[in-house]
PDB file of C-alpha atoms in Angstrom:
ATOM      1  CA  MET A   1     -40.676 249.435 -74.826  1.00  0.00           C
ATOM      2  CA  THR A   2     -39.231 252.818 -73.843  1.00  0.00           C
ATOM      3  CA  ARG A   3     -41.405 254.689 -71.281  1.00  0.00           C
ATOM      4  CA  GLN A   4     -42.418 256.923 -74.110  1.00  0.00           C
ATOM      5  CA  GLN A   5     -43.495 254.149 -76.110  1.00  0.00           C
ATOM      6  CA  TRP A   6     -45.393 252.602 -73.011  1.00  0.00           C
ATOM      7  CA  ARG A   7     -47.076 255.766 -72.116  1.00  0.00           C
ATOM      8  CA  GLN A   8     -48.344 256.038 -75.716  1.00  0.00           C
ATOM      9  CA  LEU A   9     -49.604 252.738 -75.678  1.00  0.00           C
ATOM     10  CA  VAL A  10     -51.619 253.253 -72.697  1.00  0.00           C
ATOM     11  CA  GLU A  11     -52.908 256.533 -73.949  1.00  0.00           C
ATOM     12  CA  GLU A  12     -54.007 254.812 -77.151  1.00  0.00           C
ATOM     13  CA  THR A  13     -56.069 252.247 -75.019  1.00  0.00           C
ATOM     14  CA  TYR A  14     -58.023 255.164 -73.596  1.00  0.00           C
ATOM     15  CA  ILE A  15     -59.403 255.951 -76.864  1.00  0.00           C
ATOM     16  CA  ASP A  16     -63.186 255.551 -76.603  1.00  0.00           C
ATOM     17  CA  THR A  17     -62.822 253.312 -73.496  1.00  0.00           C
ATOM     18  CA  LEU A  18     -65.671 252.455 -71.383  1.00  0.00           C
ATOM     19  CA  ASP A  19     -63.739 252.041 -68.327  1.00  0.00           C
ATOM     20  CA  VAL A  20     -64.275 255.429 -66.457  1.00  0.00           C
ATOM     21  CA  PRO A  21     -63.793 257.627 -69.566  1.00  0.00           C
ATOM     22  CA  ILE A  22     -64.147 260.657 -67.397  1.00  0.00           C
ATOM     23  CA  LEU A  23     -61.101 260.230 -65.560  1.00  0.00           C
ATOM     24  CA  ASN A  24     -58.932 260.281 -68.701  1.00  0.00           C
ATOM     25  CA  CYS A  25     -58.518 264.116 -68.465  1.00  0.00           C
ATOM     26  CA  ILE A  26     -57.991 264.298 -64.663  1.00  0.00           C
ATOM     27  CA  ARG A  27     -54.230 263.327 -64.446  1.00  0.00           C
ATOM     28  CA  SER A  28     -51.716 262.812 -67.229  1.00  0.00           C
ATOM     29  CA  THR A  29     -50.806 259.408 -68.399  1.00  0.00           C
ATOM     30  CA  GLU A  30     -47.470 259.623 -66.670  1.00  0.00           C
ATOM     31  CA  GLN A  31     -48.976 260.621 -63.292  1.00  0.00           C
ATOM     32  CA  THR A  32     -51.179 257.732 -63.403  1.00  0.00           C
ATOM     33  CA  LEU A  33     -48.614 255.264 -64.242  1.00  0.00           C
ATOM     34  CA  ARG A  34     -46.470 256.722 -61.337  1.00  0.00           C
ATOM     35  CA  GLY A  35     -49.596 256.246 -59.176  1.00  0.00           C
ATOM     36  CA  TYR A  36     -49.825 252.407 -60.499  1.00  0.00           C
ATOM     37  CA  ALA A  37     -46.234 251.936 -59.338  1.00  0.00           C
ATOM     38  CA  VAL A  38     -46.410 253.100 -55.958  1.00  0.00           C
ATOM     39  CA  GLY A  39     -45.341 250.590 -53.445  1.00  0.00           C
ATOM     40  CA  GLN A  40     -44.100 248.204 -56.036  1.00  0.00           C
ATOM     41  CA  SER A  41     -40.493 247.212 -56.861  1.00  0.00           C
ATOM     42  CA  GLU A  42     -39.401 249.128 -59.812  1.00  0.00           C
ATOM     43  CA  ASP A  43     -37.135 246.330 -61.173  1.00  0.00           C
ATOM     44  CA  CYS A  44     -39.950 243.742 -61.111  1.00  0.00           C
ATOM     45  CA  LEU A  45     -43.273 245.523 -62.060  1.00  0.00           C
ATOM     46  CA  PRO A  46     -45.690 242.989 -63.437  1.00  0.00           C
ATOM     47  CA  TRP A  47     -46.532 245.140 -66.313  1.00  0.00           C
ATOM     48  CA  TRP A  48     -46.902 243.857 -69.830  1.00  0.00           C
ATOM     49  CA  SER A  49     -47.559 245.014 -73.171  1.00  0.00           C
ATOM     50  CA  ILE A  50     -49.747 243.002 -75.400  1.00  0.00           C
ATOM     51  CA  HIS A  51     -48.892 241.966 -78.957  1.00  0.00           C
ATOM     52  CA  LEU A  52     -50.386 240.666 -81.782  1.00  0.00           C
ATOM     53  CA  GLU A  53     -47.778 239.367 -84.034  1.00  0.00           C
ATOM     54  CA  ASP A  54     -45.204 242.389 -83.762  1.00  0.00           C
ATOM     55  CA  PHE A  55     -47.737 245.014 -82.982  1.00  0.00           C
ATOM     56  CA  ALA A  56     -48.679 246.362 -79.424  1.00  0.00           C
ATOM     57  CA  ILE A  57     -52.356 246.194 -79.097  1.00  0.00           C
ATOM     58  CA  GLY A  58     -52.870 246.819 -75.461  1.00  0.00           C
ATOM     59  CA  CYS A  59     -51.319 246.590 -71.843  1.00  0.00           C
ATOM     60  CA  LEU A  60     -51.942 244.624 -68.550  1.00  0.00           C
ATOM     61  CA  ILE A  61     -50.804 246.074 -65.153  1.00  0.00           C
ATOM     62  CA  LEU A  62     -50.979 243.781 -62.087  1.00  0.00           C
ATOM     63  CA  THR A  63     -50.171 244.878 -58.639  1.00  0.00           C
ATOM     64  CA  ARG A  64     -48.954 242.682 -55.838  1.00  0.00           C
ATOM     65  CA  LEU A  65     -50.863 243.619 -52.758  1.00  0.00           C
ATOM     66  CA  SER A  66     -49.789 240.890 -50.199  1.00  0.00           C
ATOM     67  CA  GLU A  67     -48.435 237.425 -50.033  1.00  0.00           C
ATOM     68  CA  SER A  68     -51.663 236.055 -51.363  1.00  0.00           C
ATOM     69  CA  ASP A  69     -53.520 238.911 -53.076  1.00  0.00           C
ATOM     70  CA  CYS A  70     -53.117 240.859 -56.260  1.00  0.00           C
ATOM     71  CA  GLU A  71     -55.075 243.536 -58.037  1.00  0.00           C
ATOM     72  CA  LEU A  72     -55.736 243.596 -61.880  1.00  0.00           C
ATOM     73  CA  THR A  73     -54.983 247.454 -61.787  1.00  0.00           C
ATOM     74  CA  TYR A  74     -55.339 247.947 -65.556  1.00  0.00           C
ATOM     75  CA  LEU A  75     -56.306 245.982 -68.768  1.00  0.00           C
ATOM     76  CA  GLY A  76     -56.729 248.038 -71.940  1.00  0.00           C
ATOM     77  CA  LEU A  77     -56.769 247.390 -75.579  1.00  0.00           C
ATOM     78  CA  ILE A  78     -56.359 249.818 -78.435  1.00  0.00           C
ATOM     79  CA  PRO A  79     -59.670 250.404 -80.223  1.00  0.00           C
ATOM     80  CA  GLU A  80     -58.877 248.188 -83.285  1.00  0.00           C
ATOM     81  CA  ALA A  81     -58.295 245.169 -81.002  1.00  0.00           C
ATOM     82  CA  ARG A  82     -61.378 245.330 -79.036  1.00  0.00           C
ATOM     83  CA  GLY A  83     -64.153 242.854 -79.769  1.00  0.00           C
ATOM     84  CA  HIS A  84     -61.831 239.936 -80.983  1.00  0.00           C
ATOM     85  CA  ARG A  85     -62.034 237.728 -77.995  1.00  0.00           C
ATOM     86  CA  LEU A  86     -58.824 238.344 -76.623  1.00  0.00           C
ATOM     87  CA  GLY A  87     -59.880 238.612 -73.054  1.00  0.00           C
ATOM     88  CA  PRO A  88     -60.175 235.027 -72.143  1.00  0.00           C
ATOM     89  CA  GLU A  89     -56.666 234.714 -73.313  1.00  0.00           C
ATOM     90  CA  ILE A  90     -55.353 237.538 -71.127  1.00  0.00           C
ATOM     91  CA  LEU A  91     -57.204 236.249 -68.092  1.00  0.00           C
ATOM     92  CA  ASP A  92     -55.590 232.815 -68.776  1.00  0.00           C
ATOM     93  CA  TYR A  93     -52.385 234.592 -68.727  1.00  0.00           C
ATOM     94  CA  VAL A  94     -53.180 236.339 -65.408  1.00  0.00           C
ATOM     95  CA  SER A  95     -54.248 233.003 -63.636  1.00  0.00           C
ATOM     96  CA  ASP A  96     -50.815 231.470 -64.791  1.00  0.00           C
ATOM     97  CA  TRP A  97     -48.927 234.556 -63.285  1.00  0.00           C
ATOM     98  CA  MET A  98     -50.943 234.140 -60.102  1.00  0.00           C
ATOM     99  CA  MET A  99     -50.102 230.506 -59.775  1.00  0.00           C
ATOM    100  CA  GLU A 100     -46.471 231.338 -60.241  1.00  0.00           C
ATOM    101  CA  GLU A 101     -46.529 234.080 -57.803  1.00  0.00           C
ATOM    102  CA  GLY A 102     -48.603 232.107 -55.276  1.00  0.00           C
ATOM    103  CA  LYS A 103     -51.502 234.465 -55.410  1.00  0.00           C
ATOM    104  CA  SER A 104     -54.915 232.977 -54.572  1.00  0.00           C
ATOM    105  CA  ARG A 105     -57.055 236.244 -54.791  1.00  0.00           C
ATOM    106  CA  ILE A 106     -57.406 239.020 -57.422  1.00  0.00           C
ATOM    107  CA  PHE A 107     -59.341 242.263 -56.895  1.00  0.00           C
ATOM    108  CA  PHE A 108     -60.295 244.877 -59.670  1.00  0.00           C
ATOM    109  CA  ALA A 109     -62.964 247.369 -60.095  1.00  0.00           C
ATOM    110  CA  VAL A 110     -64.767 247.755 -63.177  1.00  0.00           C
ATOM    111  CA  ASP A 111     -67.099 250.670 -64.381  1.00  0.00           C
ATOM    112  CA  GLU A 112     -70.745 249.376 -64.412  1.00  0.00           C
ATOM    113  CA  LYS A 113     -71.238 250.833 -67.896  1.00  0.00           C
ATOM    114  CA  ASN A 114     -68.290 248.623 -69.408  1.00  0.00           C
ATOM    115  CA  THR A 115     -70.583 245.808 -70.270  1.00  0.00           C
ATOM    116  CA  PRO A 116     -68.062 244.118 -72.467  1.00  0.00           C
ATOM    117  CA  ALA A 117     -65.495 243.803 -69.453  1.00  0.00           C
ATOM    118  CA  LEU A 118     -68.415 242.821 -67.138  1.00  0.00           C
ATOM    119  CA  GLN A 119     -69.164 239.970 -69.444  1.00  0.00           C
ATOM    120  CA  LEU A 120     -65.821 238.776 -69.769  1.00  0.00           C
ATOM    121  CA  TYR A 121     -65.244 238.735 -66.048  1.00  0.00           C
ATOM    122  CA  ARG A 122     -68.585 236.948 -65.445  1.00  0.00           C
ATOM    123  CA  ASN A 123     -67.737 234.492 -68.134  1.00  0.00           C
ATOM    124  CA  PHE A 124     -64.341 233.721 -66.527  1.00  0.00           C
ATOM    125  CA  GLY A 125     -66.170 233.075 -63.181  1.00  0.00           C
ATOM    126  CA  PHE A 126     -65.667 236.202 -61.405  1.00  0.00           C
ATOM    127  CA  GLU A 127     -68.613 237.545 -59.157  1.00  0.00           C
ATOM    128  CA  PRO A 128     -69.046 241.144 -57.861  1.00  0.00           C
ATOM    129  CA  PHE A 129     -68.811 241.380 -54.074  1.00  0.00           C
ATOM    130  CA  LYS A 130     -69.006 245.134 -53.422  1.00  0.00           C
ATOM    131  CA  THR A 131     -70.519 248.251 -55.329  1.00  0.00           C
ATOM    132  CA  VAL A 132     -68.898 251.619 -54.924  1.00  0.00           C
ATOM    133  CA  GLU A 133     -70.097 254.770 -56.044  1.00  0.00           C
ATOM    134  CA  ALA A 134     -67.373 257.258 -56.994  1.00  0.00           C
ATOM    135  CA  TRP A 135     -67.866 260.933 -57.054  1.00  0.00           C
ATOM    136  CA  ILE A 136     -65.763 263.650 -58.714  1.00  0.00           C
ATOM    137  CA  ILE A 137     -65.673 267.219 -58.649  1.00  0.00           C
ATOM    138  CA  SER A 138     -63.328 269.745 -60.106  1.00  0.00           C
ATOM    139  CA  PRO A 139     -63.004 273.418 -60.738  1.00  0.00           C
ATOM    140  CA  SER A 140     -64.172 273.001 -64.446  1.00  0.00           C
ATOM    141  CA  SER A 141     -67.151 271.214 -63.412  1.00  0.00           C
ATOM    142  CA  GLY A 142     -68.526 274.073 -61.712  1.00  0.00           C
ATOM    143  CA  GLY A 143     -68.322 272.604 -58.238  1.00  0.00           C
TER     144      GLY A 143
END
């Protein structure tokens, strides 16, 4: 995929997302993607587009944190692909990648209002270990 196609796919996954939707207007998609890539080797980013047949339906972005740790930085599906039980297959892929990379732990954050994602991660055996409250203020919010 070209950079423009990748950016467009990511933007499509933001439509009606339950994953902290208030953040969608804070930075451009390009700024967000550059932020995801900070500290990563540009020639070997663990970023994948998810396809069903020949149609791009989502994206998966992982980040190498250390020799043994990684982060599920972003997993998004376009609205039409949600609710079709693709999550377990995607997480199986993540597990396979972790084994190939020698990673033993994975971290990620999920919005407490994103009940489908929370259910997926619980069903896959993940357990929350820390709750964080995030605050945002911007000139347009009157703060």
